[in-house]
Coordinates of C-alpha atoms and ligand atoms in Angstrom, one line a residue:
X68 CA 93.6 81.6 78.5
X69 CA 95.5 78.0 78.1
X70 CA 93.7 75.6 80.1
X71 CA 95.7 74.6 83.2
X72 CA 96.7 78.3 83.8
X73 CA 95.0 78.7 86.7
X74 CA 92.5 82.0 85.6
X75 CA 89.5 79.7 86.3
X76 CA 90.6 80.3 90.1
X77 CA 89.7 83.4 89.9
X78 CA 86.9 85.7 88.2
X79 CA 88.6 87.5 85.1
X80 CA 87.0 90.4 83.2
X81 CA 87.2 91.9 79.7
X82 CA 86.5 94.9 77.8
X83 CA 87.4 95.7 73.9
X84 CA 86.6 97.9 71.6
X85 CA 88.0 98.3 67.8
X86 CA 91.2 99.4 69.1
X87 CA 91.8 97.8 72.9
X88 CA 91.2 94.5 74.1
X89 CA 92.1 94.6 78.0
X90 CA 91.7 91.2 80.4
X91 CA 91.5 91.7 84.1
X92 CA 91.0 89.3 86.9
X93 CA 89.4 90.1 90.8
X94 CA 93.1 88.6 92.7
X95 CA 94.7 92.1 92.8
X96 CA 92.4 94.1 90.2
X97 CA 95.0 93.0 88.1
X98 CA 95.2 94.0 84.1
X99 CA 96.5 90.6 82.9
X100 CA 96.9 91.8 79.2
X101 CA 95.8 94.8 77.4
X102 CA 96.4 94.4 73.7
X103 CA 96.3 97.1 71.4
X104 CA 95.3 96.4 67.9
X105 CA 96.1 93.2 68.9
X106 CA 99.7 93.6 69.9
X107 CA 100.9 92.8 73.3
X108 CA 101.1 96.5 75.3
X109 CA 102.2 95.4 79.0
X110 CA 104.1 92.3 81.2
X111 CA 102.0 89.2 82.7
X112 CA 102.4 85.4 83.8
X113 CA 101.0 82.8 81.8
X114 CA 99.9 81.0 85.0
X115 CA 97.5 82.7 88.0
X116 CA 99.5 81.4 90.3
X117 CA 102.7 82.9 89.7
X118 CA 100.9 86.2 90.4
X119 CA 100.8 85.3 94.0
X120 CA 104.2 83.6 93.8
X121 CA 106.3 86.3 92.7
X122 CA 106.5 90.1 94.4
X123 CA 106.8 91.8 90.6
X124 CA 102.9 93.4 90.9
X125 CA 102.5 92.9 87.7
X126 CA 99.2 94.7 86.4
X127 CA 98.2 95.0 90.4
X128 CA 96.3 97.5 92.2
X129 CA 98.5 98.9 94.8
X130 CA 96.9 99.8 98.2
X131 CA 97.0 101.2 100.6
X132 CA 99.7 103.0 100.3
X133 CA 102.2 102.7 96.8
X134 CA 105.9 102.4 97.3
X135 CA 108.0 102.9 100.6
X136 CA 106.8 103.9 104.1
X137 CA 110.4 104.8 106.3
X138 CA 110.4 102.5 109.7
X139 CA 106.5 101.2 108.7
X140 CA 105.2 103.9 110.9
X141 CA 103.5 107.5 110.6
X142 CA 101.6 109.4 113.0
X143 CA 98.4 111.1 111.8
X144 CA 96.1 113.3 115.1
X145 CA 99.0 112.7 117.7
X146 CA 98.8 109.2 117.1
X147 CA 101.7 106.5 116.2
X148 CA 100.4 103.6 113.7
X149 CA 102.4 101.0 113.2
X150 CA 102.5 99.3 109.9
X151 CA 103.2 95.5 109.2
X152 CA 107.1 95.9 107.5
X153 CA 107.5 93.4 104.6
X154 CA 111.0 95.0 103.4
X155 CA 113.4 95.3 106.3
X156 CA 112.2 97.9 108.9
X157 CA 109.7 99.4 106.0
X158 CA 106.7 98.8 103.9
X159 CA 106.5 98.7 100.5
X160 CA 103.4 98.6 98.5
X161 CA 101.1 98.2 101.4
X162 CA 102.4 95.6 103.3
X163 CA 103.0 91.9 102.8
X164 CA 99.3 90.9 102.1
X165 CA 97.6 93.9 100.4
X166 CA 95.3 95.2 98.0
X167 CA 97.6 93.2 95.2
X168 CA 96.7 90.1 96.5
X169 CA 93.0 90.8 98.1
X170 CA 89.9 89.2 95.8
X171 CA 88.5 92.1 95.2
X172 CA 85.0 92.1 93.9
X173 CA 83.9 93.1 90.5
X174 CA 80.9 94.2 88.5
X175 CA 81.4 94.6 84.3
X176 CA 78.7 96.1 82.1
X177 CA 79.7 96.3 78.5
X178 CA 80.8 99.8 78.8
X179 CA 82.9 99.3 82.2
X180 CA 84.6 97.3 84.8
X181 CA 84.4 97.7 89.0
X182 CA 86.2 96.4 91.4
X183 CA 85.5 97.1 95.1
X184 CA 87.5 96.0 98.3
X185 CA 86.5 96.5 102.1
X186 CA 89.7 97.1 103.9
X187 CA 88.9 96.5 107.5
X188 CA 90.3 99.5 110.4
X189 CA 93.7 97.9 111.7
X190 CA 94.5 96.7 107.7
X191 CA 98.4 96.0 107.5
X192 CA 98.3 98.7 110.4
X193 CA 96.4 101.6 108.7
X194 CA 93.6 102.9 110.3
X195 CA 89.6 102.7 109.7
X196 CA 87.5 101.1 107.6
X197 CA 88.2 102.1 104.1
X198 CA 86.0 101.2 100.7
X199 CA 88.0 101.1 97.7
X200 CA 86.9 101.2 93.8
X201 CA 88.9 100.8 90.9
X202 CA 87.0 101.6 87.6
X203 CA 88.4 100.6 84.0
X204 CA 86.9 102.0 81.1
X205 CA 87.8 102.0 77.1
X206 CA 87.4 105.1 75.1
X207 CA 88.4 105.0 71.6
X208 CA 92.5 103.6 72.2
X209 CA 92.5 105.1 75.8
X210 CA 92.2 102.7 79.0
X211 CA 90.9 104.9 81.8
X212 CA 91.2 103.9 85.5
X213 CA 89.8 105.6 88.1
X214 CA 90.5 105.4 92.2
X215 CA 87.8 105.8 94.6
X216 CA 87.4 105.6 98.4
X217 CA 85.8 106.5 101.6
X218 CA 87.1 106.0 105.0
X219 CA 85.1 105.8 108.8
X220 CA 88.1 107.7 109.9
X221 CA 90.8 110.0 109.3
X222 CA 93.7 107.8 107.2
X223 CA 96.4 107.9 104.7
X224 CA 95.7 106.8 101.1
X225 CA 97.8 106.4 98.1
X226 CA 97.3 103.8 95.5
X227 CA 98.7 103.6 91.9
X228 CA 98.6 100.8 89.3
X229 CA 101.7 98.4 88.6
X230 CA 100.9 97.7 85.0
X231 CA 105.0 97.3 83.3
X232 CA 105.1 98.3 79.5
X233 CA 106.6 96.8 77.0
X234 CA 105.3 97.8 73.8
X235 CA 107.6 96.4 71.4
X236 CA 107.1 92.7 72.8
X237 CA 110.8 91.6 72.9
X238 CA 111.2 92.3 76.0
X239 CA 114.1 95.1 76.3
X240 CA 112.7 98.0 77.9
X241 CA 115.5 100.1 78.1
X242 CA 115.7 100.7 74.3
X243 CA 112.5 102.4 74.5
X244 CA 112.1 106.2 74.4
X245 CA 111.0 108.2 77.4
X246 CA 109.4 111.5 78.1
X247 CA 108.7 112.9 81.5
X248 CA 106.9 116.0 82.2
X249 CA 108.9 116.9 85.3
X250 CA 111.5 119.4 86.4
X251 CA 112.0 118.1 89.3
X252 CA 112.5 114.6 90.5
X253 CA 112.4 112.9 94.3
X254 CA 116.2 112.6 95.8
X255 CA 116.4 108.9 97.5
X256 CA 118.5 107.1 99.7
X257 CA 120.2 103.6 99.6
X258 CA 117.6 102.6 100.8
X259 CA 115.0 104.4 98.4
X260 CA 113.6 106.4 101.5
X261 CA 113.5 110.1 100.6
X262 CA 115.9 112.3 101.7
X263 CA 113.1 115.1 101.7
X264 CA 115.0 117.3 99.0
X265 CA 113.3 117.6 95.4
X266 CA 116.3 118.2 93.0
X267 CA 116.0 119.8 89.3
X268 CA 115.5 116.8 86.5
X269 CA 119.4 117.4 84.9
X270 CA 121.8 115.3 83.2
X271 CA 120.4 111.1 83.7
X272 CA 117.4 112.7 85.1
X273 CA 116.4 114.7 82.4
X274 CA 113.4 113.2 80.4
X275 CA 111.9 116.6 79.7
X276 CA 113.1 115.5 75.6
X277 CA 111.8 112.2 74.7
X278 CA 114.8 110.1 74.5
X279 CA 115.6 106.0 74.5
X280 CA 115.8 105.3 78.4
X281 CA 119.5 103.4 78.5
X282 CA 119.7 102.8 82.3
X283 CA 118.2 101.9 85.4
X284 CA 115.7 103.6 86.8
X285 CA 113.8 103.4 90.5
X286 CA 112.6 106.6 91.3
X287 CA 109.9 109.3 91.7
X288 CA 108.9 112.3 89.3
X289 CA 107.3 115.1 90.0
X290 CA 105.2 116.2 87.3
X291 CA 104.3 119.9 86.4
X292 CA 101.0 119.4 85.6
X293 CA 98.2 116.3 84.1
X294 CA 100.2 115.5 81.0
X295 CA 102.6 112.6 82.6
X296 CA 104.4 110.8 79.9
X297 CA 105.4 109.3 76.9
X298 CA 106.6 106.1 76.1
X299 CA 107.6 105.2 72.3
X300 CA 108.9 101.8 70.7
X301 CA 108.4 99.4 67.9
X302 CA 105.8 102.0 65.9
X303 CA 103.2 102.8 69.3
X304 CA 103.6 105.8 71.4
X305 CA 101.7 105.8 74.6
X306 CA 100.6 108.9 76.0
X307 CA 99.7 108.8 80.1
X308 CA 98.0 111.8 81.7
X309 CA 96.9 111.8 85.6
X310 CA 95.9 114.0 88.4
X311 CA 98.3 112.2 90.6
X312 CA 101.5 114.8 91.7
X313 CA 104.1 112.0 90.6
X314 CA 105.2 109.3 88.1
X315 CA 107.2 106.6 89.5
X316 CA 109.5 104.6 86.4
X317 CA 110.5 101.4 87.7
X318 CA 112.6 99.9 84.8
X319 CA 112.2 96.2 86.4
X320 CA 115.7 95.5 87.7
X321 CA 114.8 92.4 89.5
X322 CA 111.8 91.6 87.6
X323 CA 111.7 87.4 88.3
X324 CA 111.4 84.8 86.0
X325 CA 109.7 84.1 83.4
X326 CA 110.9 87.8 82.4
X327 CA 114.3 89.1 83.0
X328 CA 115.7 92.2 84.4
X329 CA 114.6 95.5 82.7
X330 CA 111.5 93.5 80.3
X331 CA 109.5 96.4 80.8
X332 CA 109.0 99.4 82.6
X333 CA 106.8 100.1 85.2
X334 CA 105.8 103.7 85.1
X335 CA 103.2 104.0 88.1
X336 CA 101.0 107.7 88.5
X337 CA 101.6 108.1 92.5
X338 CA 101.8 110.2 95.3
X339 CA 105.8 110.7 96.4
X340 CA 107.6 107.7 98.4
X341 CA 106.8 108.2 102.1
X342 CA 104.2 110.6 101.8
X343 CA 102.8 110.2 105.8
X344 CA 106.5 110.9 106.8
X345 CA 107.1 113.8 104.7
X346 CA 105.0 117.3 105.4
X347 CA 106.6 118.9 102.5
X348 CA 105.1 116.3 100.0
X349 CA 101.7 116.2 98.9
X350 CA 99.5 115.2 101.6
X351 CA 98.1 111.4 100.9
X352 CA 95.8 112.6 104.4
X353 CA 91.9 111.1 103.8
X354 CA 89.8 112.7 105.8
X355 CA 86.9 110.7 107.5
X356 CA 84.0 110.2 105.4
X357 CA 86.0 112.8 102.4
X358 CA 85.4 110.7 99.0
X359 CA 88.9 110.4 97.4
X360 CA 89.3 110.3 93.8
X361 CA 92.0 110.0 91.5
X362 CA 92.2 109.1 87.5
X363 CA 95.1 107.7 85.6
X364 CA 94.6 108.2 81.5
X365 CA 96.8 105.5 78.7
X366 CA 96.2 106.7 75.1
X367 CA 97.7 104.6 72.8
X368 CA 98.6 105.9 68.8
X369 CA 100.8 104.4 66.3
X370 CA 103.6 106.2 64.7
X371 CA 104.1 104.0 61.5
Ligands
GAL688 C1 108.4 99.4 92.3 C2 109.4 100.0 93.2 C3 110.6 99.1 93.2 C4 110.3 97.6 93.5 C5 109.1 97.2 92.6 C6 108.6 95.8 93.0 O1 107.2 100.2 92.4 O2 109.7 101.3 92.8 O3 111.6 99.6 94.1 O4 110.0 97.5 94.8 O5 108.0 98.1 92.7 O6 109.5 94.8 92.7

C-alpha cells in the first residue's frame, strides 16, 4: 500500500500462497485485492477512504440482508419491523450504515483470516442480537469464504460478498465470457423489487453456454445446484461454487469514479431480492439460537 492511502486507518490482513495473494482490511471485511499469480483478479480504491465515500461495495461484506427489501419492512411471528430505507422507500444492502461499513474485528493465523461483528437487536431495524463471522481461507488457487451466525432471537439473514471481477485488468467487463448454472432467473420490476414470478433463463437471459456478456446486467439467478459460475477473460477462468440458492451479476452500471461504468462485474452468491417479503423464495428466516452457515468457493485456473 502507497503511503498516504489511508490503509494504516484501519487493520488490513493478508494471506498467499504460491498461487493467491489476497489483502483484506477490518472497515467492511473488505477484500481490497486478490491477485492471482500476481495479476490483478477484482476492483478496489487506491485510497481507504474512498471505500466509505462511494456506495460501489467494492470487496464488502454485505449484511444483514443483500440487495432490496420492498417498502424497508417485513413481518416475521405477527410482528411488523421496520427497516431504516437508504434507497427511496427500500433498503438496499442492509441499510445506510451496515455490515460494509462496520469495523469488524479480525483474527489471522497463517492458514486463515476471521472477522466477527456484534450486530446489536434493533440494527438498521432488524431484530436481535446477531454474531456474525466471515472466514477467508486459501487452498491451492481457491479463495474460500465462509458465513457464520447466531441470533438471541428469531431474525432474517442474508449476506453475500461484493467482490467485482475483472480479470483481464483493462477494465471492460462486458467483453468477458459468462456462464450461469441457472434455468431460471428472478423477474424484477423498475424498481428491481421482485414481481414474485421466476421466469425460464431464454434469449438475453440465457448463460446456461458460456458466452462474452455484451449488456447490462442487474439481476438475480437461480442456480440448479452448488456449481454457480464461470467467468473467462484475458487467459483466467474463474470457477465459483456456493450453497447459496442464487447468483446475483451486477455488471457495475454506475460504478463511480476512479472506475467507470461496467469495469467489472459483480457476481454476488445470495439469497433472492426481498426474501422476508416473498414466501415462495427461499426462506432467509434464522431461527433463535440456529447457527447459520453458508460458503462461497472462487477457483481460479488459466487457460493459456
Ligand atoms: C448490486 C445491486 C445493484 C446496485 C449495486 C450497488 O448488488 O444489484 O442494483 O445497487 O449493488 O451499487
Amino acid at each position: 500500500m502507497q503511503n498516504g492511502s489511508g490503509f494504516e486507518k484501519y487493520r488490513c490482513y493478508r494471506l498467499e500462497n504460491d498461487c493467491l495473494q489476497l489483502s483484506t482490511m477490518d472497515l467492511g471485511a473488505t477484500v481490497t485485492s486478490l491477485r492471482f499469480h500476481g495479476r490483478e483478479m477484482v476492483l478496489g480504491y487506491a485510497r481507504a477512504e474512498t471505500y466509505r465515500e462511494r456506495d460501489a461495495y467494492l470487496g464488502a461484506v454485505i449484511g444483514r440482508c443483500a440487495n432490496r427489501i420492498a417498502g424497508a419492512s417485513f413481518s416475521l411471528g405477527g410482528e411488523i419491523f421496520r427497516l431504516s430505507a437508504n434507497e427511496g422507500s427500500k433498503q438496499l444492502h442492509g441499510g445506510p450504515e451496515a455490515f460494509d461499513r462496520r469495523v469488524w474485528t479480525g483474527e489471522a493465523t497463517n492458514q486463515q483470516l476471521r472477522f466477527f461483528l456484534s450486530s446489536p437487536d434493533g440494527d438498521n431495524g432488524y431484530p436481535g442480537n446477531l454474531q456474525a463471522a466471515v472466514t477467508y481461507r486459501l487452498d491451492g488457487a481457491c479463495l474460500r469464504m465462509d458465513f457464520e451466525a447466531i441470533c438471541d432471537r428469531d431474525t432474517v439473514y442474508a449476506p453475500t460478498s461484493h467482490l467485482y471481477f475483472d480479470l483481464s485488468g483493462r477494465g471492460r467487463a462486458l467483453e468477458a465470457s459468462l456462464q450461469i448454472q441457472a434455468d431460471r432467473y428472478v423477474e424484477v420490476d423498475e424498481e428491481l423489487l421482485p414481481t414474485g414470478r421466476l421466469l425460464p433463463t431464454r434469449g438475453r437471459y440465457d448463460f446456461r453456454r458460456l458466452r462474452p456478456i455484451g449488456e447490462d446486467y442487474d439481476h438475480c439467478f437461480v442456480l440448479d445446484g452448488q456449481d454457480c459460475c464461470r467467468l473467462e477473460d484475458s487467459g483466467v477462468a474463474l470457477e465459483i461454487r456456493t450453497d447459496f440458492p442464487g447468483v446475483q451479476i451486477y455488471t457495475g452500471r454506475f460504478l463511480p469514479p476512479p472506475h467507470h461504468a461496467n469495469s467489472g462485474v459483480a457476481i454476488e452468491p445470495c439469497f433472492f431480492p426481498d426474501s422476508p417479503n416473498q414466501p415462495g423464495f427461499p426462506s432467509v428466516l434464522l431461527p433463535k439460537e440456529r447457527r447459520f452457515h453458508r460458503w462461497i468457493e472462487y477457483h481460479f485456473r488459466k487457460t493459456q
